[in-house]
Amino acid sequence: MNALEIHDLHKSFEGFALKNVSFSLPQGTVMGFVGENGAGKSTTIKCVLNLLKKKHGEILLFGKDHIEHELEIKSDIGVVFDDLHVPEVLNATQLDKFMAKVFPNWDSAYYFERLTQFKVPSKKKVKELSRGMKMKLSIALALSHHPKLLILDEPTSGLDPIIRDEILDLFLEFMQDNTHSILFSSHITSDLEKIADYITFIHNGGILFSQSKDVLLHEYGIFKGTIEEASALPEHAIVGQRNGAFGVEILVRKYEVSEAFILEKPSIEDVMLFYVKGGILT
């Protein structure tokens, strides 16, 4: 079963459009949703949550239409945006009372356990919290009605590495239940390399690839050398090329290249850059 399916999603604004966006998030997995700022990540997520009305296409959550069954599936989704969208004059204790009215399965005991775990002060107003504390509070709010799917829109952006690592551990803890799933939008690809099972790359409103992270990182290799050395690479193995002042960098399908060539393992960011700037051949 898929936690999320998107088929042929279109949404247009002046100067930008989502075009034929399609991908699926299998239940029990984490999908990294990557792309440059303005590529369409947040627009896609807002369409999934019905915060933006799609032009056309199909969005299914747990196999059900996201609009027709919106009230039914809302309690199974936890959402974390890059900022905490709650009244900033409230504190965490007051938010508990508010959320208990919103979600029928709200778990106050679990919520306060998470606040203690995250060291979030329960009596301090939201506006007085640091960015890191706001994100931890946002995650506690998202988790405490026991969702099956977390949708995360840049939750670690602007946070220091120590806090980011703590938050990633929380997501890994959430994924100990194999019925849980995460759609994790981020431009910090090193975070996704730690926890993602799949990577979906959106560029200029269209999906360039959506595949297993392990396949993505093991299928490719990076050759670095001179143009003369690169001429010996089989043309069919070359995916993209970037020219520099002292030579070339070439992304290749490593199993189609002789072991005589020394190849470096690419990162997710490397693959993204070759797709966007390396004259990729698909």
PDB file of C-alpha atoms in Angstrom:
ATOM      1  CA  MET A   1       0.000   0.000   0.000  1.00  0.00           C
ATOM      2  CA  ASN A   2       1.117   3.556  -0.694  1.00  0.00           C
ATOM      3  CA  ALA A   3       0.767   6.238   1.967  1.00  0.00           C
ATOM      4  CA  LEU A   4       0.672   8.877  -0.783  1.00  0.00           C
ATOM      5  CA  GLU A   5       0.103   8.747  -4.527  1.00  0.00           C
ATOM      6  CA  ILE A   6       0.195  11.733  -6.862  1.00  0.00           C
ATOM      7  CA  HIS A   7      -0.854  11.316 -10.476  1.00  0.00           C
ATOM      8  CA  ASP A   8      -0.477  13.981 -13.165  1.00  0.00           C
ATOM      9  CA  LEU A   9      -0.780  16.918 -10.756  1.00  0.00           C
ATOM     10  CA  HIS A  10      -1.039  20.371 -12.340  1.00  0.00           C
ATOM     11  CA  LYS A  11      -1.198  23.727 -10.580  1.00  0.00           C
ATOM     12  CA  SER A  12      -0.542  27.080 -12.260  1.00  0.00           C
ATOM     13  CA  PHE A  13       0.430  30.513 -11.002  1.00  0.00           C
ATOM     14  CA  GLU A  14       1.645  33.538 -12.902  1.00  0.00           C
ATOM     15  CA  GLY A  15       5.189  32.648 -13.935  1.00  0.00           C
ATOM     16  CA  PHE A  16       5.186  29.129 -12.479  1.00  0.00           C
ATOM     17  CA  ALA A  17       3.401  25.822 -12.904  1.00  0.00           C
ATOM     18  CA  LEU A  18       3.502  22.283 -11.581  1.00  0.00           C
ATOM     19  CA  LYS A  19       3.507  20.030 -14.638  1.00  0.00           C
ATOM     20  CA  ASN A  20       2.615  16.314 -14.684  1.00  0.00           C
ATOM     21  CA  VAL A  21       3.847  15.773 -11.120  1.00  0.00           C
ATOM     22  CA  SER A  22       3.576  12.057 -10.343  1.00  0.00           C
ATOM     23  CA  PHE A  23       5.193   9.910  -7.638  1.00  0.00           C
ATOM     24  CA  SER A  24       4.259   7.441  -4.892  1.00  0.00           C
ATOM     25  CA  LEU A  25       5.405   7.084  -1.288  1.00  0.00           C
ATOM     26  CA  PRO A  26       5.245   3.422  -0.153  1.00  0.00           C
ATOM     27  CA  GLN A  27       3.946   2.822   3.350  1.00  0.00           C
ATOM     28  CA  GLY A  28       6.706   2.287   5.907  1.00  0.00           C
ATOM     29  CA  THR A  29       9.296   4.394   4.072  1.00  0.00           C
ATOM     30  CA  VAL A  30      10.836   7.873   4.113  1.00  0.00           C
ATOM     31  CA  MET A  31      10.897   9.888   0.894  1.00  0.00           C
ATOM     32  CA  GLY A  32      13.224  12.857   0.518  1.00  0.00           C
ATOM     33  CA  PHE A  33      11.565  15.507  -1.648  1.00  0.00           C
ATOM     34  CA  VAL A  34      14.329  17.693  -3.059  1.00  0.00           C
ATOM     35  CA  GLY A  35      14.768  20.595  -5.415  1.00  0.00           C
ATOM     36  CA  GLU A  36      15.944  24.197  -5.540  1.00  0.00           C
ATOM     37  CA  ASN A  37      14.013  26.972  -3.831  1.00  0.00           C
ATOM     38  CA  GLY A  38      11.005  27.718  -6.020  1.00  0.00           C
ATOM     39  CA  ALA A  39      11.082  24.324  -7.748  1.00  0.00           C
ATOM     40  CA  GLY A  40       7.597  23.390  -6.502  1.00  0.00           C
ATOM     41  CA  LYS A  41       8.148  21.421  -3.284  1.00  0.00           C
ATOM     42  CA  SER A  42       5.942  23.558  -1.044  1.00  0.00           C
ATOM     43  CA  THR A  43       3.322  23.993  -3.768  1.00  0.00           C
ATOM     44  CA  THR A  44       3.074  20.214  -4.156  1.00  0.00           C
ATOM     45  CA  ILE A  45       2.755  19.727  -0.402  1.00  0.00           C
ATOM     46  CA  LYS A  46       0.067  22.407  -0.117  1.00  0.00           C
ATOM     47  CA  CYS A  47      -1.867  20.714  -2.914  1.00  0.00           C
ATOM     48  CA  VAL A  48      -1.614  17.387  -1.056  1.00  0.00           C
ATOM     49  CA  LEU A  49      -2.995  19.071   2.075  1.00  0.00           C
ATOM     50  CA  ASN A  50      -5.679  20.872   0.022  1.00  0.00           C
ATOM     51  CA  LEU A  51      -4.325  24.239   1.164  1.00  0.00           C
ATOM     52  CA  LEU A  52      -4.009  24.998  -2.550  1.00  0.00           C
ATOM     53  CA  LYS A  53      -6.588  23.804  -5.059  1.00  0.00           C
ATOM     54  CA  LYS A  54      -5.045  21.712  -7.822  1.00  0.00           C
ATOM     55  CA  LYS A  55      -5.898  22.477 -11.455  1.00  0.00           C
ATOM     56  CA  HIS A  56      -6.216  18.792 -12.220  1.00  0.00           C
ATOM     57  CA  GLY A  57      -4.684  15.444 -11.326  1.00  0.00           C
ATOM     58  CA  GLU A  58      -5.263  12.866  -8.628  1.00  0.00           C
ATOM     59  CA  ILE A  59      -3.934  12.813  -5.068  1.00  0.00           C
ATOM     60  CA  LEU A  60      -4.555   9.761  -2.889  1.00  0.00           C
ATOM     61  CA  LEU A  61      -3.748   9.471   0.809  1.00  0.00           C
ATOM     62  CA  PHE A  62      -3.914   5.898   2.130  1.00  0.00           C
ATOM     63  CA  GLY A  63      -5.673   4.995  -1.124  1.00  0.00           C
ATOM     64  CA  LYS A  64      -8.413   7.628  -0.661  1.00  0.00           C
ATOM     65  CA  ASP A  65      -9.048  10.854  -2.552  1.00  0.00           C
ATOM     66  CA  HIS A  66      -7.520  13.686  -0.521  1.00  0.00           C
ATOM     67  CA  ILE A  67     -10.547  15.989  -0.957  1.00  0.00           C
ATOM     68  CA  GLU A  68     -13.450  13.554  -0.870  1.00  0.00           C
ATOM     69  CA  HIS A  69     -12.110  11.931   2.325  1.00  0.00           C
ATOM     70  CA  GLU A  70     -10.350  14.991   3.771  1.00  0.00           C
ATOM     71  CA  LEU A  71     -12.021  14.950   7.194  1.00  0.00           C
ATOM     72  CA  GLU A  72     -11.621  11.190   7.501  1.00  0.00           C
ATOM     73  CA  ILE A  73      -7.880  11.133   6.813  1.00  0.00           C
ATOM     74  CA  LYS A  74      -6.893  14.399   8.529  1.00  0.00           C
ATOM     75  CA  SER A  75      -6.202  12.712  11.860  1.00  0.00           C
ATOM     76  CA  ASP A  76      -3.775  10.287  10.180  1.00  0.00           C
ATOM     77  CA  ILE A  77      -1.503  13.092   8.965  1.00  0.00           C
ATOM     78  CA  GLY A  78       0.992  15.159  10.952  1.00  0.00           C
ATOM     79  CA  VAL A  79       2.396  18.278   9.329  1.00  0.00           C
ATOM     80  CA  VAL A  80       5.539  20.271  10.127  1.00  0.00           C
ATOM     81  CA  PHE A  81       6.260  23.429   8.149  1.00  0.00           C
ATOM     82  CA  ASP A  82       9.439  25.509   8.261  1.00  0.00           C
ATOM     83  CA  ASP A  83       7.726  27.757  10.810  1.00  0.00           C
ATOM     84  CA  LEU A  84       5.273  27.102  13.619  1.00  0.00           C
ATOM     85  CA  HIS A  85       1.845  28.362  12.529  1.00  0.00           C
ATOM     86  CA  VAL A  86       0.102  28.789  15.896  1.00  0.00           C
ATOM     87  CA  PRO A  87      -0.808  31.882  17.960  1.00  0.00           C
ATOM     88  CA  GLU A  88       2.529  33.063  19.353  1.00  0.00           C
ATOM     89  CA  VAL A  89       0.979  34.391  22.587  1.00  0.00           C
ATOM     90  CA  LEU A  90       0.099  30.835  23.640  1.00  0.00           C
ATOM     91  CA  ASN A  91       2.409  28.451  25.452  1.00  0.00           C
ATOM     92  CA  ALA A  92       2.775  24.700  24.995  1.00  0.00           C
ATOM     93  CA  THR A  93       0.323  23.903  27.808  1.00  0.00           C
ATOM     94  CA  GLN A  94      -2.344  26.121  26.263  1.00  0.00           C
ATOM     95  CA  LEU A  95      -1.715  24.545  22.859  1.00  0.00           C
ATOM     96  CA  ASP A  96      -2.432  21.139  24.399  1.00  0.00           C
ATOM     97  CA  LYS A  97      -5.956  22.263  25.314  1.00  0.00           C
ATOM     98  CA  PHE A  98      -6.459  23.743  21.856  1.00  0.00           C
ATOM     99  CA  MET A  99      -5.266  20.644  19.987  1.00  0.00           C
ATOM    100  CA  ALA A 100      -7.443  18.362  22.131  1.00  0.00           C
ATOM    101  CA  LYS A 101     -10.438  20.149  20.619  1.00  0.00           C
ATOM    102  CA  VAL A 102      -9.104  19.725  17.067  1.00  0.00           C
ATOM    103  CA  PHE A 103      -8.098  16.036  17.113  1.00  0.00           C
ATOM    104  CA  PRO A 104     -10.383  13.412  18.672  1.00  0.00           C
ATOM    105  CA  ASN A 105      -7.407  11.101  19.254  1.00  0.00           C
ATOM    106  CA  TRP A 106      -5.155  13.773  20.765  1.00  0.00           C
ATOM    107  CA  ASP A 107      -2.862  12.203  23.404  1.00  0.00           C
ATOM    108  CA  SER A 108      -1.993  14.774  26.081  1.00  0.00           C
ATOM    109  CA  ALA A 109       0.187  12.360  28.061  1.00  0.00           C
ATOM    110  CA  TYR A 110       2.250  11.522  24.968  1.00  0.00           C
ATOM    111  CA  TYR A 111       2.485  15.247  24.098  1.00  0.00           C
ATOM    112  CA  PHE A 112       3.924  16.219  27.476  1.00  0.00           C
ATOM    113  CA  GLU A 113       6.310  13.250  27.339  1.00  0.00           C
ATOM    114  CA  ARG A 114       7.625  14.624  24.043  1.00  0.00           C
ATOM    115  CA  LEU A 115       7.957  18.131  25.508  1.00  0.00           C
ATOM    116  CA  THR A 116      10.023  16.671  28.354  1.00  0.00           C
ATOM    117  CA  GLN A 117      12.092  14.600  25.923  1.00  0.00           C
ATOM    118  CA  PHE A 118      12.726  17.653  23.714  1.00  0.00           C
ATOM    119  CA  LYS A 119      13.308  19.954  26.735  1.00  0.00           C
ATOM    120  CA  VAL A 120      10.645  22.369  25.465  1.00  0.00           C
ATOM    121  CA  PRO A 121       9.413  24.686  28.275  1.00  0.00           C
ATOM    122  CA  SER A 122       5.668  24.215  28.677  1.00  0.00           C
ATOM    123  CA  LYS A 123       4.907  27.644  30.156  1.00  0.00           C
ATOM    124  CA  LYS A 124       6.972  29.891  27.869  1.00  0.00           C
ATOM    125  CA  LYS A 125       5.080  31.683  25.098  1.00  0.00           C
ATOM    126  CA  VAL A 126       5.782  30.499  21.562  1.00  0.00           C
ATOM    127  CA  LYS A 127       7.153  33.925  20.590  1.00  0.00           C
ATOM    128  CA  GLU A 128       9.803  33.584  23.326  1.00  0.00           C
ATOM    129  CA  LEU A 129      11.134  30.246  22.053  1.00  0.00           C
ATOM    130  CA  SER A 130      14.252  29.841  19.915  1.00  0.00           C
ATOM    131  CA  ARG A 131      13.839  28.554  16.357  1.00  0.00           C
ATOM    132  CA  GLY A 132      15.108  25.131  17.410  1.00  0.00           C
ATOM    133  CA  MET A 133      12.622  24.952  20.287  1.00  0.00           C
ATOM    134  CA  LYS A 134       9.788  26.048  17.991  1.00  0.00           C
ATOM    135  CA  MET A 135      10.615  23.218  15.593  1.00  0.00           C
ATOM    136  CA  LYS A 136      10.696  20.673  18.419  1.00  0.00           C
ATOM    137  CA  LEU A 137       7.334  21.976  19.652  1.00  0.00           C
ATOM    138  CA  SER A 138       5.981  21.757  16.101  1.00  0.00           C
ATOM    139  CA  ILE A 139       7.109  18.124  15.867  1.00  0.00           C
ATOM    140  CA  ALA A 140       5.563  17.313  19.267  1.00  0.00           C
ATOM    141  CA  LEU A 141       2.285  18.817  18.053  1.00  0.00           C
ATOM    142  CA  ALA A 142       2.486  16.835  14.804  1.00  0.00           C
ATOM    143  CA  LEU A 143       3.189  13.526  16.553  1.00  0.00           C
ATOM    144  CA  SER A 144       0.767  13.687  19.460  1.00  0.00           C
ATOM    145  CA  HIS A 145      -2.377  12.660  17.609  1.00  0.00           C
ATOM    146  CA  HIS A 146      -0.490   9.519  16.475  1.00  0.00           C
ATOM    147  CA  PRO A 147      -0.459  10.100  12.698  1.00  0.00           C
ATOM    148  CA  LYS A 148       0.506   7.452  10.182  1.00  0.00           C
ATOM    149  CA  LEU A 149       2.058   9.944   7.763  1.00  0.00           C
ATOM    150  CA  LEU A 150       4.346  12.884   8.545  1.00  0.00           C
ATOM    151  CA  ILE A 151       4.599  15.609   5.917  1.00  0.00           C
ATOM    152  CA  LEU A 152       7.637  17.780   6.592  1.00  0.00           C
ATOM    153  CA  ASP A 153       8.359  20.998   4.697  1.00  0.00           C
ATOM    154  CA  GLU A 154      11.942  22.116   5.423  1.00  0.00           C
ATOM    155  CA  PRO A 155      11.781  21.257   9.156  1.00  0.00           C
ATOM    156  CA  THR A 156      15.574  21.437   9.651  1.00  0.00           C
ATOM    157  CA  SER A 157      16.233  24.581   7.599  1.00  0.00           C
ATOM    158  CA  GLY A 158      18.267  27.169   9.505  1.00  0.00           C
ATOM    159  CA  LEU A 159      18.955  24.903  12.473  1.00  0.00           C
ATOM    160  CA  ASP A 160      22.411  24.132  13.793  1.00  0.00           C
ATOM    161  CA  PRO A 161      23.811  20.622  13.154  1.00  0.00           C
ATOM    162  CA  ILE A 162      23.303  19.400  16.734  1.00  0.00           C
ATOM    163  CA  ILE A 163      19.594  20.281  16.809  1.00  0.00           C
ATOM    164  CA  ARG A 164      19.153  18.926  13.273  1.00  0.00           C
ATOM    165  CA  ASP A 165      20.649  15.621  14.361  1.00  0.00           C
ATOM    166  CA  GLU A 166      18.307  15.444  17.371  1.00  0.00           C
ATOM    167  CA  ILE A 167      15.304  16.046  15.125  1.00  0.00           C
ATOM    168  CA  LEU A 168      16.419  13.403  12.634  1.00  0.00           C
ATOM    169  CA  ASP A 169      16.618  10.932  15.527  1.00  0.00           C
ATOM    170  CA  LEU A 170      12.995  11.763  16.371  1.00  0.00           C
ATOM    171  CA  PHE A 171      11.938  10.949  12.831  1.00  0.00           C
ATOM    172  CA  LEU A 172      13.861   7.667  12.921  1.00  0.00           C
ATOM    173  CA  GLU A 173      12.094   6.824  16.190  1.00  0.00           C
ATOM    174  CA  PHE A 174       8.739   7.561  14.512  1.00  0.00           C
ATOM    175  CA  MET A 175       9.667   5.155  11.710  1.00  0.00           C
ATOM    176  CA  GLN A 176      10.146   2.233  14.115  1.00  0.00           C
ATOM    177  CA  ASP A 177       6.476   1.498  13.398  1.00  0.00           C
ATOM    178  CA  ASN A 178       6.434  -0.018   9.898  1.00  0.00           C
ATOM    179  CA  THR A 179       2.986   1.427   9.194  1.00  0.00           C
ATOM    180  CA  HIS A 180       4.410   4.947   9.434  1.00  0.00           C
ATOM    181  CA  SER A 181       5.678   7.004   6.490  1.00  0.00           C
ATOM    182  CA  ILE A 182       7.391  10.375   5.983  1.00  0.00           C
ATOM    183  CA  LEU A 183       7.452  12.809   3.082  1.00  0.00           C
ATOM    184  CA  PHE A 184      10.452  14.995   3.909  1.00  0.00           C
ATOM    185  CA  SER A 185      10.966  18.118   1.815  1.00  0.00           C
ATOM    186  CA  SER A 186      14.427  19.584   2.317  1.00  0.00           C
ATOM    187  CA  HIS A 187      17.301  21.246   0.504  1.00  0.00           C
ATOM    188  CA  ILE A 188      19.729  19.834   3.101  1.00  0.00           C
ATOM    189  CA  THR A 189      20.549  16.664   1.219  1.00  0.00           C
ATOM    190  CA  SER A 190      22.954  15.370   3.884  1.00  0.00           C
ATOM    191  CA  ASP A 191      19.954  15.003   6.232  1.00  0.00           C
ATOM    192  CA  LEU A 192      18.123  12.952   3.631  1.00  0.00           C
ATOM    193  CA  GLU A 193      21.125  10.686   3.081  1.00  0.00           C
ATOM    194  CA  LYS A 194      20.818   9.696   6.747  1.00  0.00           C
ATOM    195  CA  ILE A 195      17.147   8.715   6.807  1.00  0.00           C
ATOM    196  CA  ALA A 196      15.537   8.598   3.334  1.00  0.00           C
ATOM    197  CA  ASP A 197      14.630   5.386   1.516  1.00  0.00           C
ATOM    198  CA  TYR A 198      13.560   7.179  -1.683  1.00  0.00           C
ATOM    199  CA  ILE A 199      14.517  10.452  -3.327  1.00  0.00           C
ATOM    200  CA  THR A 200      12.160  12.466  -5.530  1.00  0.00           C
ATOM    201  CA  PHE A 201      13.695  15.425  -7.365  1.00  0.00           C
ATOM    202  CA  ILE A 202      11.502  18.265  -8.611  1.00  0.00           C
ATOM    203  CA  HIS A 203      12.900  20.950 -10.925  1.00  0.00           C
ATOM    204  CA  ASN A 204      11.003  23.852 -12.492  1.00  0.00           C
ATOM    205  CA  GLY A 205       7.695  22.284 -11.494  1.00  0.00           C
ATOM    206  CA  GLY A 206       8.388  18.832 -12.960  1.00  0.00           C
ATOM    207  CA  ILE A 207       9.684  15.558 -11.518  1.00  0.00           C
ATOM    208  CA  LEU A 208      13.104  14.631 -12.917  1.00  0.00           C
ATOM    209  CA  PHE A 209      13.402  11.353 -11.022  1.00  0.00           C
ATOM    210  CA  SER A 210      11.853   9.405  -8.158  1.00  0.00           C
ATOM    211  CA  GLN A 211      13.724   6.314  -7.096  1.00  0.00           C
ATOM    212  CA  SER A 212      15.365   4.362  -4.297  1.00  0.00           C
ATOM    213  CA  LYS A 213      18.174   6.297  -2.608  1.00  0.00           C
ATOM    214  CA  ASP A 214      20.413   3.227  -2.574  1.00  0.00           C
ATOM    215  CA  VAL A 215      19.913   2.653  -6.289  1.00  0.00           C
ATOM    216  CA  LEU A 216      20.525   6.333  -6.966  1.00  0.00           C
ATOM    217  CA  LEU A 217      23.795   6.463  -5.042  1.00  0.00           C
ATOM    218  CA  HIS A 218      25.122   3.055  -6.125  1.00  0.00           C
ATOM    219  CA  GLU A 219      24.171   3.235  -9.782  1.00  0.00           C
ATOM    220  CA  TYR A 220      26.275   6.315 -10.467  1.00  0.00           C
ATOM    221  CA  GLY A 221      29.919   7.262 -10.088  1.00  0.00           C
ATOM    222  CA  ILE A 222      31.870  10.454 -10.724  1.00  0.00           C
ATOM    223  CA  PHE A 223      34.966  10.436 -12.940  1.00  0.00           C
ATOM    224  CA  LYS A 224      37.400  13.328 -12.494  1.00  0.00           C
ATOM    225  CA  GLY A 225      40.218  13.861 -14.938  1.00  0.00           C
ATOM    226  CA  THR A 226      41.339  15.510 -18.134  1.00  0.00           C
ATOM    227  CA  ILE A 227      39.322  15.722 -21.312  1.00  0.00           C
ATOM    228  CA  GLU A 228      41.789  13.329 -22.934  1.00  0.00           C
ATOM    229  CA  GLU A 229      41.322  10.737 -20.158  1.00  0.00           C
ATOM    230  CA  ALA A 230      37.559  11.160 -20.319  1.00  0.00           C
ATOM    231  CA  SER A 231      37.542  10.398 -24.044  1.00  0.00           C
ATOM    232  CA  ALA A 232      38.115   6.727 -23.166  1.00  0.00           C
ATOM    233  CA  LEU A 233      34.816   6.512 -21.281  1.00  0.00           C
ATOM    234  CA  PRO A 234      32.095   4.653 -23.203  1.00  0.00           C
ATOM    235  CA  GLU A 235      29.643   7.238 -24.490  1.00  0.00           C
ATOM    236  CA  HIS A 236      26.593   5.182 -23.472  1.00  0.00           C
ATOM    237  CA  ALA A 237      27.721   5.270 -19.810  1.00  0.00           C
ATOM    238  CA  ILE A 238      27.929   9.076 -19.595  1.00  0.00           C
ATOM    239  CA  VAL A 239      24.997  10.736 -17.858  1.00  0.00           C
ATOM    240  CA  GLY A 240      26.215  14.314 -17.492  1.00  0.00           C
ATOM    241  CA  GLN A 241      29.382  16.380 -17.667  1.00  0.00           C
ATOM    242  CA  ARG A 242      30.717  19.535 -16.048  1.00  0.00           C
ATOM    243  CA  ASN A 243      33.799  21.269 -17.409  1.00  0.00           C
ATOM    244  CA  GLY A 244      36.221  23.030 -15.078  1.00  0.00           C
ATOM    245  CA  ALA A 245      39.410  25.012 -15.409  1.00  0.00           C
ATOM    246  CA  PHE A 246      41.580  21.950 -14.811  1.00  0.00           C
ATOM    247  CA  GLY A 247      39.546  19.145 -16.317  1.00  0.00           C
ATOM    248  CA  VAL A 248      36.123  17.563 -16.319  1.00  0.00           C
ATOM    249  CA  GLU A 249      33.757  15.888 -13.903  1.00  0.00           C
ATOM    250  CA  ILE A 250      31.504  13.265 -15.476  1.00  0.00           C
ATOM    251  CA  LEU A 251      28.608  11.420 -13.914  1.00  0.00           C
ATOM    252  CA  VAL A 252      28.537   7.871 -15.278  1.00  0.00           C
ATOM    253  CA  ARG A 253      26.576   4.683 -14.807  1.00  0.00           C
ATOM    254  CA  LYS A 254      29.370   2.948 -12.981  1.00  0.00           C
ATOM    255  CA  TYR A 255      28.461  -0.624 -13.939  1.00  0.00           C
ATOM    256  CA  GLU A 256      28.873   0.328 -17.589  1.00  0.00           C
ATOM    257  CA  VAL A 257      32.431   1.592 -17.059  1.00  0.00           C
ATOM    258  CA  SER A 258      35.617  -0.446 -16.834  1.00  0.00           C
ATOM    259  CA  GLU A 259      37.014  -0.987 -13.344  1.00  0.00           C
ATOM    260  CA  ALA A 260      40.203   0.593 -14.642  1.00  0.00           C
ATOM    261  CA  PHE A 261      38.557   3.977 -14.130  1.00  0.00           C
ATOM    262  CA  ILE A 262      38.689   5.381 -10.621  1.00  0.00           C
ATOM    263  CA  LEU A 263      35.246   6.690  -9.699  1.00  0.00           C
ATOM    264  CA  GLU A 264      34.067   8.649  -6.686  1.00  0.00           C
ATOM    265  CA  LYS A 265      30.771   7.907  -4.971  1.00  0.00           C
ATOM    266  CA  PRO A 266      28.314  10.748  -5.600  1.00  0.00           C
ATOM    267  CA  SER A 267      26.105  12.419  -3.018  1.00  0.00           C
ATOM    268  CA  ILE A 268      22.458  13.249  -3.611  1.00  0.00           C
ATOM    269  CA  GLU A 269      23.550  16.842  -4.146  1.00  0.00           C
ATOM    270  CA  ASP A 270      26.063  15.753  -6.802  1.00  0.00           C
ATOM    271  CA  VAL A 271      23.369  13.899  -8.736  1.00  0.00           C
ATOM    272  CA  MET A 272      21.036  16.906  -8.487  1.00  0.00           C
ATOM    273  CA  LEU A 273      23.710  19.272  -9.786  1.00  0.00           C
ATOM    274  CA  PHE A 274      24.497  17.038 -12.739  1.00  0.00           C
ATOM    275  CA  TYR A 275      20.813  16.847 -13.615  1.00  0.00           C
ATOM    276  CA  VAL A 276      20.422  20.627 -13.493  1.00  0.00           C
ATOM    277  CA  LYS A 277      23.815  21.904 -14.668  1.00  0.00           C
ATOM    278  CA  GLY A 278      25.597  18.953 -16.197  1.00  0.00           C
ATOM    279  CA  GLY A 279      23.816  18.587 -19.516  1.00  0.00           C
ATOM    280  CA  ILE A 280      22.163  15.373 -18.415  1.00  0.00           C
ATOM    281  CA  LEU A 281      21.101  12.801 -20.981  1.00  0.00           C
ATOM    282  CA  THR A 282      17.872  10.955 -20.195  1.00  0.00           C
TER     283      THR A 282
END
